[in-house]
Amino acid sequence: MGENRVFSKLRSAHLLALVLIGLALVGELLLVDGFLANQKKDGEIINVAGRQRMLSQRIVKGIAINHPEVEADISEWQARHVWLKDDLEGNPVQQDLHALDSLVYALSRAARDTAAGVEQVNLLADEFLSGMDRIVDELSAAAAGKVDRVQTLDRWLTALTLGLLLLVLLFIFPPVVRLVRRQYEHIDSERRAQEAARHTAEEAVAEKEATLQELYALYGTLDKVTLYASLSRDGTVVHLNRQFRDLLGTPAPVTGRPFAEILNRQEERQLRMAELLQQASITPWRGQWAVTLASGEQRFLELCILPTRRTGGEVNFIVLATDVTEQQKSGE
């Protein structure tokens, strides 16, 4: 029961560590995805800002050589300026872009005015270029700052993940290994005990079979050389060997008949034998017993009535008898 509680606590701690590691990995993934999305947007903004600088210079060159696509460049330049202000809403550089509105208006007007000289347009373009350089520098610095912050946060998340893994290795895996080792040793001990018990049982079965074989051999010998009978608890015959039947002159079958009736012809002797069987259920009885055969001849038997107890407490009887008539007559 104690090991189950320990295992439950270790499992909970392991699951908690896995959940935290999973959350750290998911957080890192979301952070990287968000950073990549911001980087894509920042890259587009920086590219547009850089193109604005290029367009301002191309407008000046187009006016100088009277290029036919100057008007298209001016329109794109103005549209991109508006796009930058809208896309950078909330960004500090938006104020700098608004500060360039008057310059964009003046440069656009001067570029479209044929009376304005190239020198005036060039001065306005240089001023715009200086302002856009500052804006691009600020955007680049902000993007670099984002990269630094993401890298720092990513390092912390990586350190957290590695720390959790280290905690798992130090405080969860060793107890789990010890618990598994104890369980394995317990199972191995039970297996060895079961093998020993099985071996003992096999030896007991082998000994039992050998004993039964000896008993069967002894029973066969007794059945041939002595007077033998086995009785049920109520005194009826289960088995009466041939020598006993021949002596008593009792024809087969005798199974189920009262032993007292087979052994005695007189009723009082039958009652006496029934009493002896009742006594023998507690204590074995041994003594001489006179038997009158069908021919009228009297024989003397040395009887031994032995109780046998079977499973459940049921008592049966074994009767061993020896014909001692000759000894009895010699004694007389």
PDB file of N, CA and C in Angstrom, residues 78-156:
ATOM      1  N   GLN A  78       3.930  58.682 -53.125  1.00  0.00           N
ATOM      2  CA  GLN A  78       2.917  59.255 -52.231  1.00  0.00           C
ATOM      3  C   GLN A  78       2.061  58.146 -51.586  1.00  0.00           C
ATOM      4  N   ALA A  79       1.666  57.154 -52.414  1.00  0.00           N
ATOM      5  CA  ALA A  79       0.823  56.067 -51.886  1.00  0.00           C
ATOM      6  C   ALA A  79       1.572  55.262 -50.820  1.00  0.00           C
ATOM      7  N   ARG A  80       2.841  55.009 -51.038  1.00  0.00           N
ATOM      8  CA  ARG A  80       3.627  54.249 -50.068  1.00  0.00           C
ATOM      9  C   ARG A  80       3.831  55.038 -48.776  1.00  0.00           C
ATOM     10  N   HIS A  81       3.914  56.345 -48.904  1.00  0.00           N
ATOM     11  CA  HIS A  81       4.044  57.177 -47.709  1.00  0.00           C
ATOM     12  C   HIS A  81       2.788  57.055 -46.836  1.00  0.00           C
ATOM     13  N   VAL A  82       1.627  57.093 -47.495  1.00  0.00           N
ATOM     14  CA  VAL A  82       0.364  56.929 -46.758  1.00  0.00           C
ATOM     15  C   VAL A  82       0.295  55.523 -46.143  1.00  0.00           C
ATOM     16  N   TRP A  83       0.730  54.517 -46.915  1.00  0.00           N
ATOM     17  CA  TRP A  83       0.695  53.124 -46.413  1.00  0.00           C
ATOM     18  C   TRP A  83       1.577  52.965 -45.178  1.00  0.00           C
ATOM     19  N   LEU A  84       2.752  53.588 -45.206  1.00  0.00           N
ATOM     20  CA  LEU A  84       3.655  53.498 -44.056  1.00  0.00           C
ATOM     21  C   LEU A  84       3.019  54.116 -42.817  1.00  0.00           C
ATOM     22  N   LYS A  85       2.384  55.265 -42.974  1.00  0.00           N
ATOM     23  CA  LYS A  85       1.757  55.908 -41.815  1.00  0.00           C
ATOM     24  C   LYS A  85       0.643  55.035 -41.245  1.00  0.00           C
ATOM     25  N   ASP A  86      -0.160  54.431 -42.131  1.00  0.00           N
ATOM     26  CA  ASP A  86      -1.253  53.578 -41.649  1.00  0.00           C
ATOM     27  C   ASP A  86      -0.721  52.303 -40.989  1.00  0.00           C
ATOM     28  N   ASP A  87       0.297  51.721 -41.586  1.00  0.00           N
ATOM     29  CA  ASP A  87       0.787  50.437 -41.074  1.00  0.00           C
ATOM     30  C   ASP A  87       1.607  50.597 -39.800  1.00  0.00           C
ATOM     31  N   LEU A  88       2.147  51.779 -39.586  1.00  0.00           N
ATOM     32  CA  LEU A  88       2.958  52.029 -38.390  1.00  0.00           C
ATOM     33  C   LEU A  88       2.174  52.783 -37.324  1.00  0.00           C
ATOM     34  N   GLU A  89       0.858  52.652 -37.364  1.00  0.00           N
ATOM     35  CA  GLU A  89       0.038  53.329 -36.361  1.00  0.00           C
ATOM     36  C   GLU A  89       0.366  52.786 -34.971  1.00  0.00           C
ATOM     37  N   GLY A  90       0.606  53.695 -34.043  1.00  0.00           N
ATOM     38  CA  GLY A  90       0.996  53.296 -32.700  1.00  0.00           C
ATOM     39  C   GLY A  90       2.488  53.169 -32.521  1.00  0.00           C
ATOM     40  N   ASN A  91       3.240  53.192 -33.615  1.00  0.00           N
ATOM     41  CA  ASN A  91       4.701  53.113 -33.549  1.00  0.00           C
ATOM     42  C   ASN A  91       5.271  54.524 -33.385  1.00  0.00           C
ATOM     43  N   PRO A  92       6.312  54.684 -32.572  1.00  0.00           N
ATOM     44  CA  PRO A  92       6.881  56.043 -32.372  1.00  0.00           C
ATOM     45  C   PRO A  92       7.323  56.719 -33.667  1.00  0.00           C
ATOM     46  N   VAL A  93       7.735  55.944 -34.665  1.00  0.00           N
ATOM     47  CA  VAL A  93       8.219  56.560 -35.907  1.00  0.00           C
ATOM     48  C   VAL A  93       7.079  57.155 -36.726  1.00  0.00           C
ATOM     49  N   GLN A  94       5.830  56.862 -36.330  1.00  0.00           N
ATOM     50  CA  GLN A  94       4.709  57.436 -37.083  1.00  0.00           C
ATOM     51  C   GLN A  94       4.730  58.964 -37.004  1.00  0.00           C
ATOM     52  N   GLN A  95       5.164  59.494 -35.865  1.00  0.00           N
ATOM     53  CA  GLN A  95       5.264  60.950 -35.730  1.00  0.00           C
ATOM     54  C   GLN A  95       6.294  61.519 -36.709  1.00  0.00           C
ATOM     55  N   ASP A  96       7.384  60.778 -36.888  1.00  0.00           N
ATOM     56  CA  ASP A  96       8.403  61.224 -37.846  1.00  0.00           C
ATOM     57  C   ASP A  96       7.849  61.212 -39.269  1.00  0.00           C
ATOM     58  N   LEU A  97       7.014  60.213 -39.576  1.00  0.00           N
ATOM     59  CA  LEU A  97       6.408  60.158 -40.909  1.00  0.00           C
ATOM     60  C   LEU A  97       5.438  61.322 -41.109  1.00  0.00           C
ATOM     61  N   HIS A  98       4.665  61.620 -40.059  1.00  0.00           N
ATOM     62  CA  HIS A  98       3.762  62.769 -40.165  1.00  0.00           C
ATOM     63  C   HIS A  98       4.562  64.071 -40.344  1.00  0.00           C
ATOM     64  N   ALA A  99       5.735  64.122 -39.739  1.00  0.00           N
ATOM     65  CA  ALA A  99       6.573  65.321 -39.887  1.00  0.00           C
ATOM     66  C   ALA A  99       7.062  65.487 -41.322  1.00  0.00           C
ATOM     67  N   LEU A 100       7.079  64.386 -42.070  1.00  0.00           N
ATOM     68  CA  LEU A 100       7.522  64.455 -43.467  1.00  0.00           C
ATOM     69  C   LEU A 100       6.379  64.762 -44.435  1.00  0.00           C
ATOM     70  N   ASP A 101       5.137  64.875 -43.921  1.00  0.00           N
ATOM     71  CA  ASP A 101       3.991  65.109 -44.814  1.00  0.00           C
ATOM     72  C   ASP A 101       4.176  66.383 -45.642  1.00  0.00           C
ATOM     73  N   SER A 102       4.578  67.454 -44.968  1.00  0.00           N
ATOM     74  CA  SER A 102       4.741  68.730 -45.695  1.00  0.00           C
ATOM     75  C   SER A 102       5.857  68.630 -46.728  1.00  0.00           C
ATOM     76  N   LEU A 103       6.899  67.884 -46.389  1.00  0.00           N
ATOM     77  CA  LEU A 103       8.009  67.714 -47.314  1.00  0.00           C
ATOM     78  C   LEU A 103       7.589  66.879 -48.524  1.00  0.00           C
ATOM     79  N   VAL A 104       6.777  65.830 -48.267  1.00  0.00           N
ATOM     80  CA  VAL A 104       6.278  65.006 -49.371  1.00  0.00           C
ATOM     81  C   VAL A 104       5.390  65.835 -50.289  1.00  0.00           C
ATOM     82  N   TYR A 105       4.550  66.661 -49.674  1.00  0.00           N
ATOM     83  CA  TYR A 105       3.654  67.513 -50.474  1.00  0.00           C
ATOM     84  C   TYR A 105       4.465  68.499 -51.313  1.00  0.00           C
ATOM     85  N   ALA A 106       5.479  69.126 -50.688  1.00  0.00           N
ATOM     86  CA  ALA A 106       6.289  70.122 -51.401  1.00  0.00           C
ATOM     87  C   ALA A 106       7.083  69.475 -52.525  1.00  0.00           C
ATOM     88  N   LEU A 107       7.654  68.275 -52.256  1.00  0.00           N
ATOM     89  CA  LEU A 107       8.447  67.603 -53.281  1.00  0.00           C
ATOM     90  C   LEU A 107       7.564  67.152 -54.440  1.00  0.00           C
ATOM     91  N   SER A 108       6.368  66.666 -54.134  1.00  0.00           N
ATOM     92  CA  SER A 108       5.455  66.226 -55.192  1.00  0.00           C
ATOM     93  C   SER A 108       5.035  67.412 -56.058  1.00  0.00           C
ATOM     94  N   ARG A 109       4.748  68.528 -55.389  1.00  0.00           N
ATOM     95  CA  ARG A 109       4.311  69.717 -56.132  1.00  0.00           C
ATOM     96  C   ARG A 109       5.446  70.256 -56.992  1.00  0.00           C
ATOM     97  N   ALA A 110       6.663  70.292 -56.425  1.00  0.00           N
ATOM     98  CA  ALA A 110       7.805  70.815 -57.182  1.00  0.00           C
ATOM     99  C   ALA A 110       8.141  69.910 -58.356  1.00  0.00           C
ATOM    100  N   ALA A 111       7.977  68.580 -58.161  1.00  0.00           N
ATOM    101  CA  ALA A 111       8.295  67.648 -59.243  1.00  0.00           C
ATOM    102  C   ALA A 111       7.309  67.784 -60.395  1.00  0.00           C
ATOM    103  N   ARG A 112       6.054  68.151 -60.077  1.00  0.00           N
ATOM    104  CA  ARG A 112       5.051  68.281 -61.130  1.00  0.00           C
ATOM    105  C   ARG A 112       5.068  69.693 -61.760  1.00  0.00           C
ATOM    106  N   ASP A 113       5.691  70.644 -61.070  1.00  0.00           N
ATOM    107  CA  ASP A 113       5.721  72.028 -61.561  1.00  0.00           C
ATOM    108  C   ASP A 113       6.916  72.188 -62.500  1.00  0.00           C
ATOM    109  N   THR A 114       6.624  72.451 -63.727  1.00  0.00           N
ATOM    110  CA  THR A 114       7.698  72.579 -64.713  1.00  0.00           C
ATOM    111  C   THR A 114       8.547  73.821 -64.472  1.00  0.00           C
ATOM    112  N   ALA A 115       7.960  74.767 -63.732  1.00  0.00           N
ATOM    113  CA  ALA A 115       8.714  75.999 -63.475  1.00  0.00           C
ATOM    114  C   ALA A 115       9.779  75.797 -62.408  1.00  0.00           C
ATOM    115  N   ALA A 116       9.582  74.785 -61.557  1.00  0.00           N
ATOM    116  CA  ALA A 116      10.555  74.529 -60.489  1.00  0.00           C
ATOM    117  C   ALA A 116      11.821  73.938 -61.087  1.00  0.00           C
ATOM    118  N   GLY A 117      12.917  74.299 -60.546  1.00  0.00           N
ATOM    119  CA  GLY A 117      14.177  73.804 -61.069  1.00  0.00           C
ATOM    120  C   GLY A 117      14.570  72.471 -60.464  1.00  0.00           C
ATOM    121  N   VAL A 118      15.489  71.806 -61.133  1.00  0.00           N
ATOM    122  CA  VAL A 118      15.972  70.509 -60.660  1.00  0.00           C
ATOM    123  C   VAL A 118      16.687  70.659 -59.331  1.00  0.00           C
ATOM    124  N   GLU A 119      17.346  71.803 -59.159  1.00  0.00           N
ATOM    125  CA  GLU A 119      18.089  72.024 -57.922  1.00  0.00           C
ATOM    126  C   GLU A 119      17.159  72.078 -56.716  1.00  0.00           C
ATOM    127  N   GLN A 120      15.993  72.724 -56.869  1.00  0.00           N
ATOM    128  CA  GLN A 120      15.022  72.801 -55.767  1.00  0.00           C
ATOM    129  C   GLN A 120      14.493  71.418 -55.427  1.00  0.00           C
ATOM    130  N   VAL A 121      14.177  70.644 -56.479  1.00  0.00           N
ATOM    131  CA  VAL A 121      13.680  69.278 -56.252  1.00  0.00           C
ATOM    132  C   VAL A 121      14.740  68.436 -55.562  1.00  0.00           C
ATOM    133  N   ASN A 122      15.987  68.629 -55.960  1.00  0.00           N
ATOM    134  CA  ASN A 122      17.078  67.842 -55.372  1.00  0.00           C
ATOM    135  C   ASN A 122      17.258  68.170 -53.893  1.00  0.00           C
ATOM    136  N   LEU A 123      17.114  69.473 -53.541  1.00  0.00           N
ATOM    137  CA  LEU A 123      17.234  69.861 -52.130  1.00  0.00           C
ATOM    138  C   LEU A 123      16.123  69.228 -51.290  1.00  0.00           C
ATOM    139  N   LEU A 124      14.899  69.269 -51.830  1.00  0.00           N
ATOM    140  CA  LEU A 124      13.775  68.654 -51.104  1.00  0.00           C
ATOM    141  C   LEU A 124      13.979  67.137 -50.966  1.00  0.00           C
ATOM    142  N   ALA A 125      14.473  66.508 -52.028  1.00  0.00           N
ATOM    143  CA  ALA A 125      14.702  65.063 -51.990  1.00  0.00           C
ATOM    144  C   ALA A 125      15.780  64.708 -50.980  1.00  0.00           C
ATOM    145  N   ASP A 126      16.847  65.531 -50.900  1.00  0.00           N
ATOM    146  CA  ASP A 126      17.898  65.256 -49.911  1.00  0.00           C
ATOM    147  C   ASP A 126      17.367  65.374 -48.488  1.00  0.00           C
ATOM    148  N   GLU A 127      16.517  66.384 -48.270  1.00  0.00           N
ATOM    149  CA  GLU A 127      15.932  66.547 -46.936  1.00  0.00           C
ATOM    150  C   GLU A 127      15.036  65.357 -46.590  1.00  0.00           C
ATOM    151  N   PHE A 128      14.239  64.905 -47.577  1.00  0.00           N
ATOM    152  CA  PHE A 128      13.380  63.730 -47.356  1.00  0.00           C
ATOM    153  C   PHE A 128      14.228  62.485 -47.099  1.00  0.00           C
ATOM    154  N   LEU A 129      15.327  62.374 -47.863  1.00  0.00           N
ATOM    155  CA  LEU A 129      16.199  61.205 -47.706  1.00  0.00           C
ATOM    156  C   LEU A 129      16.801  61.156 -46.299  1.00  0.00           C
ATOM    157  N   SER A 130      17.190  62.324 -45.773  1.00  0.00           N
ATOM    158  CA  SER A 130      17.742  62.360 -44.412  1.00  0.00           C
ATOM    159  C   SER A 130      16.696  61.919 -43.386  1.00  0.00           C
ATOM    160  N   GLY A 131      15.458  62.413 -43.564  1.00  0.00           N
ATOM    161  CA  GLY A 131      14.391  62.015 -42.638  1.00  0.00           C
ATOM    162  C   GLY A 131      14.101  60.527 -42.720  1.00  0.00           C
ATOM    163  N   MET A 132      14.062  59.975 -43.937  1.00  0.00           N
ATOM    164  CA  MET A 132      13.791  58.542 -44.090  1.00  0.00           C
ATOM    165  C   MET A 132      14.934  57.695 -43.561  1.00  0.00           C
ATOM    166  N   ASP A 133      16.174  58.230 -43.667  1.00  0.00           N
ATOM    167  CA  ASP A 133      17.306  57.486 -43.092  1.00  0.00           C
ATOM    168  C   ASP A 133      17.122  57.316 -41.590  1.00  0.00           C
ATOM    169  N   ARG A 134      16.683  58.376 -40.927  1.00  0.00           N
ATOM    170  CA  ARG A 134      16.462  58.282 -39.482  1.00  0.00           C
ATOM    171  C   ARG A 134      15.347  57.275 -39.167  1.00  0.00           C
ATOM    172  N   ILE A 135      14.283  57.330 -39.985  1.00  0.00           N
ATOM    173  CA  ILE A 135      13.158  56.409 -39.748  1.00  0.00           C
ATOM    174  C   ILE A 135      13.588  54.959 -39.964  1.00  0.00           C
ATOM    175  N   VAL A 136      14.330  54.705 -41.044  1.00  0.00           N
ATOM    176  CA  VAL A 136      14.794  53.333 -41.317  1.00  0.00           C
ATOM    177  C   VAL A 136      15.722  52.852 -40.210  1.00  0.00           C
ATOM    178  N   ASP A 137      16.584  53.761 -39.727  1.00  0.00           N
ATOM    179  CA  ASP A 137      17.481  53.373 -38.625  1.00  0.00           C
ATOM    180  C   ASP A 137      16.680  53.001 -37.373  1.00  0.00           C
ATOM    181  N   GLU A 138      15.648  53.798 -37.082  1.00  0.00           N
ATOM    182  CA  GLU A 138      14.818  53.495 -35.909  1.00  0.00           C
ATOM    183  C   GLU A 138      14.085  52.160 -36.081  1.00  0.00           C
ATOM    184  N   LEU A 139      13.551  51.928 -37.296  1.00  0.00           N
ATOM    185  CA  LEU A 139      12.861  50.655 -37.546  1.00  0.00           C
ATOM    186  C   LEU A 139      13.823  49.481 -37.430  1.00  0.00           C
ATOM    187  N   SER A 140      15.028  49.636 -37.963  1.00  0.00           N
ATOM    188  CA  SER A 140      16.018  48.558 -37.884  1.00  0.00           C
ATOM    189  C   SER A 140      16.416  48.292 -36.438  1.00  0.00           C
ATOM    190  N   ALA A 141      16.593  49.385 -35.667  1.00  0.00           N
ATOM    191  CA  ALA A 141      16.954  49.218 -34.257  1.00  0.00           C
ATOM    192  C   ALA A 141      15.827  48.527 -33.486  1.00  0.00           C
ATOM    193  N   ALA A 142      14.567  48.918 -33.791  1.00  0.00           N
ATOM    194  CA  ALA A 142      13.432  48.280 -33.115  1.00  0.00           C
ATOM    195  C   ALA A 142      13.355  46.794 -33.463  1.00  0.00           C
ATOM    196  N   ALA A 143      13.596  46.462 -34.749  1.00  0.00           N
ATOM    197  CA  ALA A 143      13.576  45.054 -35.156  1.00  0.00           C
ATOM    198  C   ALA A 143      14.693  44.275 -34.471  1.00  0.00           C
ATOM    199  N   ALA A 144      15.883  44.892 -34.383  1.00  0.00           N
ATOM    200  CA  ALA A 144      16.994  44.222 -33.701  1.00  0.00           C
ATOM    201  C   ALA A 144      16.679  44.027 -32.223  1.00  0.00           C
ATOM    202  N   GLY A 145      16.010  45.017 -31.601  1.00  0.00           N
ATOM    203  CA  GLY A 145      15.613  44.872 -30.195  1.00  0.00           C
ATOM    204  C   GLY A 145      14.633  43.729 -30.003  1.00  0.00           C
ATOM    205  N   LYS A 146      13.693  43.581 -30.958  1.00  0.00           N
ATOM    206  CA  LYS A 146      12.758  42.455 -30.882  1.00  0.00           C
ATOM    207  C   LYS A 146      13.503  41.127 -30.953  1.00  0.00           C
ATOM    208  N   VAL A 147      14.485  41.078 -31.852  1.00  0.00           N
ATOM    209  CA  VAL A 147      15.268  39.844 -31.975  1.00  0.00           C
ATOM    210  C   VAL A 147      15.981  39.522 -30.666  1.00  0.00           C
ATOM    211  N   ASP A 148      16.561  40.555 -30.054  1.00  0.00           N
ATOM    212  CA  ASP A 148      17.271  40.337 -28.784  1.00  0.00           C
ATOM    213  C   ASP A 148      16.317  39.849 -27.697  1.00  0.00           C
ATOM    214  N   ARG A 149      15.132  40.475 -27.627  1.00  0.00           N
ATOM    215  CA  ARG A 149      14.165  40.070 -26.598  1.00  0.00           C
ATOM    216  C   ARG A 149      13.691  38.635 -26.826  1.00  0.00           C
ATOM    217  N   VAL A 150      13.420  38.309 -28.084  1.00  0.00           N
ATOM    218  CA  VAL A 150      12.973  36.946 -28.382  1.00  0.00           C
ATOM    219  C   VAL A 150      14.073  35.936 -28.067  1.00  0.00           C
ATOM    220  N   GLN A 151      15.306  36.280 -28.405  1.00  0.00           N
ATOM    221  CA  GLN A 151      16.413  35.378 -28.093  1.00  0.00           C
ATOM    222  C   GLN A 151      16.563  35.180 -26.586  1.00  0.00           C
ATOM    223  N   THR A 152      16.420  36.281 -25.839  1.00  0.00           N
ATOM    224  CA  THR A 152      16.525  36.176 -24.375  1.00  0.00           C
ATOM    225  C   THR A 152      15.412  35.300 -23.812  1.00  0.00           C
ATOM    226  N   LEU A 153      14.177  35.556 -24.275  1.00  0.00           N
ATOM    227  CA  LEU A 153      13.050  34.754 -23.794  1.00  0.00           C
ATOM    228  C   LEU A 153      13.194  33.296 -24.211  1.00  0.00           C
ATOM    229  N   ASP A 154      13.691  33.079 -25.423  1.00  0.00           N
ATOM    230  CA  ASP A 154      13.891  31.709 -25.892  1.00  0.00           C
ATOM    231  C   ASP A 154      14.939  30.991 -25.041  1.00  0.00           C
ATOM    232  N   ARG A 155      15.987  31.733 -24.654  1.00  0.00           N
ATOM    233  CA  ARG A 155      16.998  31.124 -23.779  1.00  0.00           C
ATOM    234  C   ARG A 155      16.392  30.743 -22.431  1.00  0.00           C
ATOM    235  N   TRP A 156      15.542  31.631 -21.889  1.00  0.00           N
ATOM    236  CA  TRP A 156      14.900  31.318 -20.610  1.00  0.00           C
ATOM    237  C   TRP A 156      13.993  30.093 -20.725  1.00  0.00           C
TER     238      TRP A 156
END
